[in-house]
mmCIF file of C-alpha atoms in Angstrom:
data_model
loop_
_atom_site.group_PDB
_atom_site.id
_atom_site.type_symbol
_atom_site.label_atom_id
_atom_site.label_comp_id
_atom_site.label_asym_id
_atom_site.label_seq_id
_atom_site.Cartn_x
_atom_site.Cartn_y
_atom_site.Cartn_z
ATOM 1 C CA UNK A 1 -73.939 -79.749 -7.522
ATOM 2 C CA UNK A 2 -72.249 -76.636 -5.740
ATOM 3 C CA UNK A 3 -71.649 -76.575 -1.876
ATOM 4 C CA UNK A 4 -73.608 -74.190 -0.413
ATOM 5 C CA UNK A 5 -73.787 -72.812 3.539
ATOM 6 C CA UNK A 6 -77.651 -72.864 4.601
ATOM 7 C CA UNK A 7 -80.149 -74.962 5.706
ATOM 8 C CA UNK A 8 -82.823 -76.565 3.662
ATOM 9 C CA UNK A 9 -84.892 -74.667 1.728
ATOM 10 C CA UNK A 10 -88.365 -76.358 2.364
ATOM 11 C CA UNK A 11 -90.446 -74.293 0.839
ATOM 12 C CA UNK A 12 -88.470 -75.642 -2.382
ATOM 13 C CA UNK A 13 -90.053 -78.931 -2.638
ATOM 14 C CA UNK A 14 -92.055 -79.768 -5.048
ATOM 15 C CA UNK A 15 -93.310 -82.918 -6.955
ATOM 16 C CA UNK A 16 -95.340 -83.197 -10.223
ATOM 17 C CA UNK A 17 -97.415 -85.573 -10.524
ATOM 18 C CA UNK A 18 -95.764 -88.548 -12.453
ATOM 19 C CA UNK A 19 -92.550 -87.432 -9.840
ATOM 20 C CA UNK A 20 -94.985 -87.952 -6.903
ATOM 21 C CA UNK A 21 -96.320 -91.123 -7.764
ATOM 22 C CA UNK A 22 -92.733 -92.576 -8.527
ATOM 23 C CA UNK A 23 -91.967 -91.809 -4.898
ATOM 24 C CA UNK A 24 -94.749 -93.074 -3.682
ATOM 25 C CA UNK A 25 -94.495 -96.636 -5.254
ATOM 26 C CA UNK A 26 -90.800 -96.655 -5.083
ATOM 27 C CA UNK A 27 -90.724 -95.487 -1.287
ATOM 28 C CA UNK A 28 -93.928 -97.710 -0.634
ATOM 29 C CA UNK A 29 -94.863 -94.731 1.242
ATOM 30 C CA UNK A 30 -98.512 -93.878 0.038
ATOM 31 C CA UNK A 31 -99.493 -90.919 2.303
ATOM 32 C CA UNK A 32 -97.983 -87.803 0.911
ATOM 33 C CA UNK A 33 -97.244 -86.032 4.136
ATOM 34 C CA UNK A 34 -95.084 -89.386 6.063
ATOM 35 C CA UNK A 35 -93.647 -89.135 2.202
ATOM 36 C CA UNK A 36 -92.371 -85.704 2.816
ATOM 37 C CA UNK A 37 -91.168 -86.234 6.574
ATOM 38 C CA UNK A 38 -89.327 -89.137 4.671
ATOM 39 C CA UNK A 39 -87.633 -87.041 2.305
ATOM 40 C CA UNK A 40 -86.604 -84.604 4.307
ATOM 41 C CA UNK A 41 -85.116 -87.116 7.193
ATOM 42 C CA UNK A 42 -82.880 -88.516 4.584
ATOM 43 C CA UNK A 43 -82.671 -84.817 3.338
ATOM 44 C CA UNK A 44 -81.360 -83.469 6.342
ATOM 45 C CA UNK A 45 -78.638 -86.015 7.153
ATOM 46 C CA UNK A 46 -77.972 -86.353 3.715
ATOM 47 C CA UNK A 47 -77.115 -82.204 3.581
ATOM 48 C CA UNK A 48 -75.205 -82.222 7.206
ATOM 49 C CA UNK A 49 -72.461 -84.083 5.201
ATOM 50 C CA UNK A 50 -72.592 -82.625 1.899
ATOM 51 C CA UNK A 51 -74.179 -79.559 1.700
ATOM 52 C CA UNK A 52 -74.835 -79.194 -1.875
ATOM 53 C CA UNK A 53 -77.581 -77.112 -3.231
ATOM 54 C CA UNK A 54 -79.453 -80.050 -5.048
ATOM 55 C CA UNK A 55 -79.971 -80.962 -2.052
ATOM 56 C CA UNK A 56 -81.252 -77.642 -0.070
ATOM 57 C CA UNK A 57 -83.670 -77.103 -3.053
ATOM 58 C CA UNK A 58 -84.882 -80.362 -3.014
ATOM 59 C CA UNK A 59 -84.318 -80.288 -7.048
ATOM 60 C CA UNK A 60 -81.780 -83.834 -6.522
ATOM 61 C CA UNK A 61 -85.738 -85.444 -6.249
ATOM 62 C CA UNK A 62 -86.353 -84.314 -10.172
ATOM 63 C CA UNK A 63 -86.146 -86.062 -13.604
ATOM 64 C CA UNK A 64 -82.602 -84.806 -15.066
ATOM 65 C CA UNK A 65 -82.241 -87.496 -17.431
ATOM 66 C CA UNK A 66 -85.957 -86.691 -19.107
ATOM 67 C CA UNK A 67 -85.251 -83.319 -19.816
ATOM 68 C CA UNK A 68 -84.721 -84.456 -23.363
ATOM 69 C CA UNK A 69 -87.411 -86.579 -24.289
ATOM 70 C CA UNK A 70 -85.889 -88.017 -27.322
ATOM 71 C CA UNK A 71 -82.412 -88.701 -25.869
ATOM 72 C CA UNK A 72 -84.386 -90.823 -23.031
ATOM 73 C CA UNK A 73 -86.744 -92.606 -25.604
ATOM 74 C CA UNK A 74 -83.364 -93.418 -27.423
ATOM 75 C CA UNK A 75 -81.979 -94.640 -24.271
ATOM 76 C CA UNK A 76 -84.668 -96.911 -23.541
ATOM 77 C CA UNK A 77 -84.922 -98.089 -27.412
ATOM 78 C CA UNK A 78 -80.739 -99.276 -27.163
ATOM 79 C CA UNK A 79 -82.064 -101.044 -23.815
ATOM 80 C CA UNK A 80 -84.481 -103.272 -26.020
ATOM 81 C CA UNK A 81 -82.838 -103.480 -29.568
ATOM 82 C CA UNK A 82 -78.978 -103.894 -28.475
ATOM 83 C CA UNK A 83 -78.231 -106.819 -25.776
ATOM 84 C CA UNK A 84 -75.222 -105.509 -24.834
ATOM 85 C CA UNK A 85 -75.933 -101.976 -23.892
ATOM 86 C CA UNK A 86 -74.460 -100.692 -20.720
ATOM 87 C CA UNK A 87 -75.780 -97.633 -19.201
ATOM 88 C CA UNK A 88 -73.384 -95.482 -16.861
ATOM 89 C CA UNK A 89 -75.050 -92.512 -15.092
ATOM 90 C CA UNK A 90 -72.292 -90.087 -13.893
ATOM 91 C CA UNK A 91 -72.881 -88.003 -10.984
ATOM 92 C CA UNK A 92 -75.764 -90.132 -10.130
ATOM 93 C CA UNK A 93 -75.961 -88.990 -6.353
ATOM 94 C CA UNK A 94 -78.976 -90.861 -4.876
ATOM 95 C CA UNK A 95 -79.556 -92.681 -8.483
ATOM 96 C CA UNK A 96 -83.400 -91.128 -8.631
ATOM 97 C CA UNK A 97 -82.930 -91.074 -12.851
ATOM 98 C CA UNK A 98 -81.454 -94.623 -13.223
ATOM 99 C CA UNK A 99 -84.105 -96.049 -10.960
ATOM 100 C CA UNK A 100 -86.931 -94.176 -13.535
ATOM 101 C CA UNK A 101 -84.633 -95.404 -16.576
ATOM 102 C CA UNK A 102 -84.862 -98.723 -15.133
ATOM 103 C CA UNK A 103 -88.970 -98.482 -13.959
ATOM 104 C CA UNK A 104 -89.409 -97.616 -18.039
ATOM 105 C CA UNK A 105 -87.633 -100.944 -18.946
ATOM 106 C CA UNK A 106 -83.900 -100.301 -19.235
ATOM 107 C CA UNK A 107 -82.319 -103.617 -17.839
ATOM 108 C CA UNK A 108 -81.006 -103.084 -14.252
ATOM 109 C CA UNK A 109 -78.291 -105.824 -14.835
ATOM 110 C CA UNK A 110 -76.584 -103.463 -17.522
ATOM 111 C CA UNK A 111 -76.993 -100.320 -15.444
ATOM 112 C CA UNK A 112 -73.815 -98.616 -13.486
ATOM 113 C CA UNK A 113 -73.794 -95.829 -11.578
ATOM 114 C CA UNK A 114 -71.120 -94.155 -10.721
ATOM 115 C CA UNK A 115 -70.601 -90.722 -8.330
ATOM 116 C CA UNK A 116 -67.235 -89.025 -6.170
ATOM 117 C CA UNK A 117 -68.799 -90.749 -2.853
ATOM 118 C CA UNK A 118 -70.306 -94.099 -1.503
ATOM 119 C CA UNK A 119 -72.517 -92.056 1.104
ATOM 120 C CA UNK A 120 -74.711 -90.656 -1.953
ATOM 121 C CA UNK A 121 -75.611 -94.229 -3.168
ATOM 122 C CA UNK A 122 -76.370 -95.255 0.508
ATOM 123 C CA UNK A 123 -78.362 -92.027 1.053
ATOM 124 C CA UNK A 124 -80.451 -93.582 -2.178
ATOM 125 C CA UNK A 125 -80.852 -96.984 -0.469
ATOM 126 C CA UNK A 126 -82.492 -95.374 2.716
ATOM 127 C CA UNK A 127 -84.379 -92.786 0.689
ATOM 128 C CA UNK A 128 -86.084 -95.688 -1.219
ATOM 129 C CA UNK A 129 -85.888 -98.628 1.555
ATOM 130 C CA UNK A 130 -84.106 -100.498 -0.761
ATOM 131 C CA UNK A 131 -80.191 -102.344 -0.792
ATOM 132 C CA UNK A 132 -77.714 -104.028 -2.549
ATOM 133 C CA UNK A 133 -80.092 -107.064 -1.983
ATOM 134 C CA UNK A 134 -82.893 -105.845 -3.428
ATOM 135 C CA UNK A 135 -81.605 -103.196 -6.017
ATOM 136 C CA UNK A 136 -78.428 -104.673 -7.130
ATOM 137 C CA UNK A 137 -77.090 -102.251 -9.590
ATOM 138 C CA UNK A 138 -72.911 -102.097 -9.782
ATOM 139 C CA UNK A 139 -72.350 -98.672 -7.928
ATOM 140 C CA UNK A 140 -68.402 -97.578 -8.610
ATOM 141 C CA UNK A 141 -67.399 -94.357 -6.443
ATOM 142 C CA UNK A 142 -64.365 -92.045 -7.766
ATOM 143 C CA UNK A 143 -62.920 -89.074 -8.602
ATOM 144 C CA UNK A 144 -63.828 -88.458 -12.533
ATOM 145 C CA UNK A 145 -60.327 -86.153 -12.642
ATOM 146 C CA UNK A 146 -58.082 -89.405 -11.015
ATOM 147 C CA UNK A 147 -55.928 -90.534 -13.845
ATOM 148 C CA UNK A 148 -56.409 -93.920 -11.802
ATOM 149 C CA UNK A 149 -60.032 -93.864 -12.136
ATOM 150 C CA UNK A 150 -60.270 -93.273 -15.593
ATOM 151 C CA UNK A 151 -57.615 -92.516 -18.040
ATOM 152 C CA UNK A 152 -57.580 -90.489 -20.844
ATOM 153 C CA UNK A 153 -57.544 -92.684 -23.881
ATOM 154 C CA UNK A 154 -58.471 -91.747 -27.487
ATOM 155 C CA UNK A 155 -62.106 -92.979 -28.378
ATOM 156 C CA UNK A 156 -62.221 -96.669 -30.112
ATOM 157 C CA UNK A 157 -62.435 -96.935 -33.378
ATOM 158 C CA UNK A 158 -63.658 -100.426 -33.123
ATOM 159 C CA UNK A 159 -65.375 -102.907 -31.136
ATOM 160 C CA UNK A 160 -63.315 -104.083 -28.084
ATOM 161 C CA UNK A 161 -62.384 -107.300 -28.307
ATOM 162 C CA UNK A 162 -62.809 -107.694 -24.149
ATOM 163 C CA UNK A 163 -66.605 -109.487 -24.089
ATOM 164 C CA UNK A 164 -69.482 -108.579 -22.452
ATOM 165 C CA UNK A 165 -69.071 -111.444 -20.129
ATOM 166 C CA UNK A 166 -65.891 -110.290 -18.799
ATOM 167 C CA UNK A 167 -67.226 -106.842 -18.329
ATOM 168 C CA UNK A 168 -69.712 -108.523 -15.908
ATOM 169 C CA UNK A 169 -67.106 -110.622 -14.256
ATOM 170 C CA UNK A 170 -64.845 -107.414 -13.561
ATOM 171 C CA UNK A 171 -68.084 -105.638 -12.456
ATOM 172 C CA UNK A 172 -68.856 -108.320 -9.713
ATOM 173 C CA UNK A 173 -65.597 -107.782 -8.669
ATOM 174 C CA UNK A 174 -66.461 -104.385 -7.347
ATOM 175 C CA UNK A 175 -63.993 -102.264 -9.581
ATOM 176 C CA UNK A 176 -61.534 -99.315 -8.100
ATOM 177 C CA UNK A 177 -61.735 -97.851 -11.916
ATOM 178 C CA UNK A 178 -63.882 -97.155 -14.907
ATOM 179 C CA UNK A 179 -61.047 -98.413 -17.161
ATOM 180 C CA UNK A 180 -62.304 -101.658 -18.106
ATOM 181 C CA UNK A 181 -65.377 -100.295 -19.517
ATOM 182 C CA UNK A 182 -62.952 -98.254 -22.300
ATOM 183 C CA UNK A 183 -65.536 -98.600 -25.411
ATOM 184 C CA UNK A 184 -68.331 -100.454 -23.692
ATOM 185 C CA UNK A 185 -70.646 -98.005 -22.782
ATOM 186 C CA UNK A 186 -73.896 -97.978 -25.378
ATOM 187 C CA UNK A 187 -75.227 -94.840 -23.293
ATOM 188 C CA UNK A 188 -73.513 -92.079 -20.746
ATOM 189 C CA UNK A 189 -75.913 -90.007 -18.815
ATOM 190 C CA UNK A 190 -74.375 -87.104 -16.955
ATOM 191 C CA UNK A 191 -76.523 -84.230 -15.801
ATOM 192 C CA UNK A 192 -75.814 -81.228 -13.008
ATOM 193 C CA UNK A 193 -72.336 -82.362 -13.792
ATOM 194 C CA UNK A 194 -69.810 -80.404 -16.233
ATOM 195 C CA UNK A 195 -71.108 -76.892 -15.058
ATOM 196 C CA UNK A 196 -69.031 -77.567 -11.594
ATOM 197 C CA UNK A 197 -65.753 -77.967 -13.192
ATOM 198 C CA UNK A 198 -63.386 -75.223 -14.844
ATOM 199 C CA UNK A 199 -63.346 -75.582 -18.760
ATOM 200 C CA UNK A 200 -59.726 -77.129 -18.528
ATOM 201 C CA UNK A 201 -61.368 -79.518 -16.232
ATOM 202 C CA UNK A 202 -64.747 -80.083 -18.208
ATOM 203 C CA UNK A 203 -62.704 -81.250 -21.273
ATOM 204 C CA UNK A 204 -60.437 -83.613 -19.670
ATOM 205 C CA UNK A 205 -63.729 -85.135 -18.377
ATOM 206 C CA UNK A 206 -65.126 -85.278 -21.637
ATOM 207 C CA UNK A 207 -62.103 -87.015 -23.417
ATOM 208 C CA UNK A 208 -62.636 -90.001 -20.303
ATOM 209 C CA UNK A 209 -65.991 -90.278 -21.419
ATOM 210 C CA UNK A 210 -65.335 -90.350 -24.851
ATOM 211 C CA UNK A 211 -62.799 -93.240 -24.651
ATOM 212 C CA UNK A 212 -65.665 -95.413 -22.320
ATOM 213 C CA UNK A 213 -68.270 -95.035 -25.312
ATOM 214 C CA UNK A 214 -68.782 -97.909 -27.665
ATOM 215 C CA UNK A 215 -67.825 -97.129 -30.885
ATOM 216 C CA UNK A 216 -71.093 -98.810 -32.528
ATOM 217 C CA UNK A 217 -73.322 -96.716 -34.571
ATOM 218 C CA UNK A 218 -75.992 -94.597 -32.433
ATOM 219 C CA UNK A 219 -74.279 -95.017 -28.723
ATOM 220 C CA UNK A 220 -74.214 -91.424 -27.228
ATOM 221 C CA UNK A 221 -73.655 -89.413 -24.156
ATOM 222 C CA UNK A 222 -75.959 -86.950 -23.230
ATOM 223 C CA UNK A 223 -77.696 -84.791 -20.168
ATOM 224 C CA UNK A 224 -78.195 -81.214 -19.103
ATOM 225 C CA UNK A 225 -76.673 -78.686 -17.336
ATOM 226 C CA UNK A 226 -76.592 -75.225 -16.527
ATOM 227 C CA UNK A 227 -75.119 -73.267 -19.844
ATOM 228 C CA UNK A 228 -75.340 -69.498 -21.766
ATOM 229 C CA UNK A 229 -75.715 -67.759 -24.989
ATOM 230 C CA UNK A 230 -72.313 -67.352 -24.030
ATOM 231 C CA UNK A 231 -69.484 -68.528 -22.228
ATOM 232 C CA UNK A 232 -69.224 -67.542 -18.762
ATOM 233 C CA UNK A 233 -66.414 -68.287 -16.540
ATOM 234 C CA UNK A 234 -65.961 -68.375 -12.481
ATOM 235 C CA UNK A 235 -69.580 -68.129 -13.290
ATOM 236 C CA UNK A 236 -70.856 -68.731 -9.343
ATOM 237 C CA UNK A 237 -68.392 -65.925 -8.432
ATOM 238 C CA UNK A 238 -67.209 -67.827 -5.291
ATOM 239 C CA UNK A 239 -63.585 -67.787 -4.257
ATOM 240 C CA UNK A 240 -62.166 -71.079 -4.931
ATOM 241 C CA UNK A 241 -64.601 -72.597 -7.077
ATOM 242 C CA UNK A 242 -63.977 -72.008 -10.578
ATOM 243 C CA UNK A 243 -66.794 -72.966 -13.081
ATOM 244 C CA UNK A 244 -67.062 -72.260 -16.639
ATOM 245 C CA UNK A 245 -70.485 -72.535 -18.432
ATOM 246 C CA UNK A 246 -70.074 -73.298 -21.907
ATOM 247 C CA UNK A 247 -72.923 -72.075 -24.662
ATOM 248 C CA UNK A 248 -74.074 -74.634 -27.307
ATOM 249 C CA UNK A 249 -71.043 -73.335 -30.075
ATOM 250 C CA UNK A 250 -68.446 -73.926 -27.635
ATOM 251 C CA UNK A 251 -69.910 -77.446 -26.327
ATOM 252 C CA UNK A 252 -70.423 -78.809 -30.007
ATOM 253 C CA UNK A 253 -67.065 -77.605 -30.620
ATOM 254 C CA UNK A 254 -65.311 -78.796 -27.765
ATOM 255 C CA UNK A 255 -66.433 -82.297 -28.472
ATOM 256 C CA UNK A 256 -66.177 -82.143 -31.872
ATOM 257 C CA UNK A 257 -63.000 -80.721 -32.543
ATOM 258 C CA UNK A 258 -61.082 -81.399 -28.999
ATOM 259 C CA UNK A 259 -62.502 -84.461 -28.387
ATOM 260 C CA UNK A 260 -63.121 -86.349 -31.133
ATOM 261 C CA UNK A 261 -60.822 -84.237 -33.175
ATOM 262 C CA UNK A 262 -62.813 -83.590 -36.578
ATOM 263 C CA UNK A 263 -66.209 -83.587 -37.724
ATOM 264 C CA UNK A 264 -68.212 -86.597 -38.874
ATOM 265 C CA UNK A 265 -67.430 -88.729 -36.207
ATOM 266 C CA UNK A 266 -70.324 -87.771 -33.888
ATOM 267 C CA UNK A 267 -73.212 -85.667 -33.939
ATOM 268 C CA UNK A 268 -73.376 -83.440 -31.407
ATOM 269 C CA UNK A 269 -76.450 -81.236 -30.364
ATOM 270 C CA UNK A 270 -76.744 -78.959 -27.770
ATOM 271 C CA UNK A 271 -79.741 -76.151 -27.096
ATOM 272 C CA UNK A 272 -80.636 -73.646 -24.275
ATOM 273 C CA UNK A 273 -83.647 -74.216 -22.310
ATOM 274 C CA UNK A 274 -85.534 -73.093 -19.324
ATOM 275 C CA UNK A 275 -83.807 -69.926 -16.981
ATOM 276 C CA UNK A 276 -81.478 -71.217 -14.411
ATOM 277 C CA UNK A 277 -80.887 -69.712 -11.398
ATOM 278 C CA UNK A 278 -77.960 -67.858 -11.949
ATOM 279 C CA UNK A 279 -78.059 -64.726 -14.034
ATOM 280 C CA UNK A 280 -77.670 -64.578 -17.651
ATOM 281 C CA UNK A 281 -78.099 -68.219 -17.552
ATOM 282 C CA UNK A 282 -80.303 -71.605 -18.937
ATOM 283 C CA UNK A 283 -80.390 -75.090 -18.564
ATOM 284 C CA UNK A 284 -78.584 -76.509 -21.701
ATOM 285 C CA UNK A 285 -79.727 -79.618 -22.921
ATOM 286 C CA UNK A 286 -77.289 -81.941 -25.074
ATOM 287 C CA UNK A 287 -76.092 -85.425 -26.867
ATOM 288 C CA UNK A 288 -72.931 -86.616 -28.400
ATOM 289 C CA UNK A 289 -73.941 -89.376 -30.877
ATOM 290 C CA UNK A 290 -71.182 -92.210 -32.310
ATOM 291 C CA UNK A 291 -72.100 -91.790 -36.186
#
């Protein structure tokens, strides 16, 4: 997400079909235009405070986490086949992909999400009438770049000896820290994320992630974000705000080289898709698989 000064841009929603229906069942709001006066209520008080541009294009409503249809089918599969798989979505602002990854069958009780700000997860509770009551997923706010949030440990090698029991005692606890879930996590979803950080930044970010991944066989981190044939930095050209956009070589090697220092411990994959809305660049699809 990247702050932006404007106003909504309403002529920028849109809803597909299986996105439209989603809202409608999950909102219980069946008529499509008290569906869009919801939205953009929640919308519109939601952008007064953070004025991001997911938000003025109304693209925050869309399915990031199925823009890779076989990293999402392998998300659900480790839902059913592994008991213990825990599911962090990073950056999740108003949760709309772990809601769908849940709706599809991932267990809710192993679900965390996880963004810089509490007001984004309550945004998601009015925006789908729902609360901690009623959709009790552990929601942990923090700065991903706070050494006190998460740490930067080397990845496990093996299984933590910390049991999945604990883990859910510490999570009912309402955390201050990702820490405790150091080689838990079967799955990290983290989408619109890395392109709004400097590449100093972006690898830090990815050596956190990498030590909260669970060592087992086939537990990955994947998502999408906005990337290039080739690297661009201070690619929004905005005083102050620093991003780097990595292209596919530079991501596989980042993580396989700087992160996980030497090939054959993951499998990384990374591809350009669809134009983004910045010049010379493409949404950039990519996983990080434990081998």
């Amino acid at each position: 997400m990247a702050l932006v000064s404007a106003t909504l841009s309403f002529d920028r929603f849109s809803l597909n079909g299986e996105e439209l229906e989603f809202y409608r069942r999950n909102t219980q709001i069946h008529d499509d235009e008290k569906l869009k006066e919801h939205v953009f209520d929640v919308s519109q008080r939601a952008f007064e405070i953070f004025p991001y541009h997911c938000i003025r294009t109304f693209s925050f409503l869309r399915f990031r986490i199925r823009r890779s249809e076989s990293d999402y089918k392998r998300l659900l599969e480790l839902g059913r086949s592994r008991q213990d798989a825990l599911f962090l979505d990073l950056g999740c602002c108003f949760g709309n992909d772990l809601r769908k990854a849940i709706e599809d069958g991932f267990p809710a009780h192993n679900v965390i999400a996880s963004d810089l700000r509490a007001e984004f997860w309550n945004f998601g509770h009015e925006l789908f009438k729902s609360n901690p009551a009623t959709f009790p997923v552990t929601f942990i706010p923090g700065d991903v770049l706070d050494q006190s949030f998460i740490s930067i440990q080397p990845p496990l090698q093996n299984r933590p000896v910390t049991s999945l029991d604990s883990v859910r005692s510490l999570l009912r606890a309402k955390p201050q820290s990702l820490d405790f879930l150091r080689g838990q996590l079967s799955v990290v979803h983290a989408s619109a994320f890395f392109h709004l950080f400097n590449k100093d930044e972006q690898l830090v970010i990815a050596k956190k992630l990498a030590s909260l991944l669970s060592p087992v066989p086939g537990s990955f981190i994947f998502g999408s974000h906005v990337g290039a044939s080739k690297p661009l930095e201070d690619a929004n050209n905005k005083p102050g705000m620093w991003f780097y956009l990595h292209s596919p070589d530079t991501w596989k090697e980042m993580w396989e080289m700087e992160v996980f220092q030497g090939k054959g411990v993951v499998r990384v994959e990374a591809a350009l898709g669809e134009q983004a809305e910045l010049n010379q660049t493409r949404i950039m699809r990519w996983s990080v698989t434990r081998f």
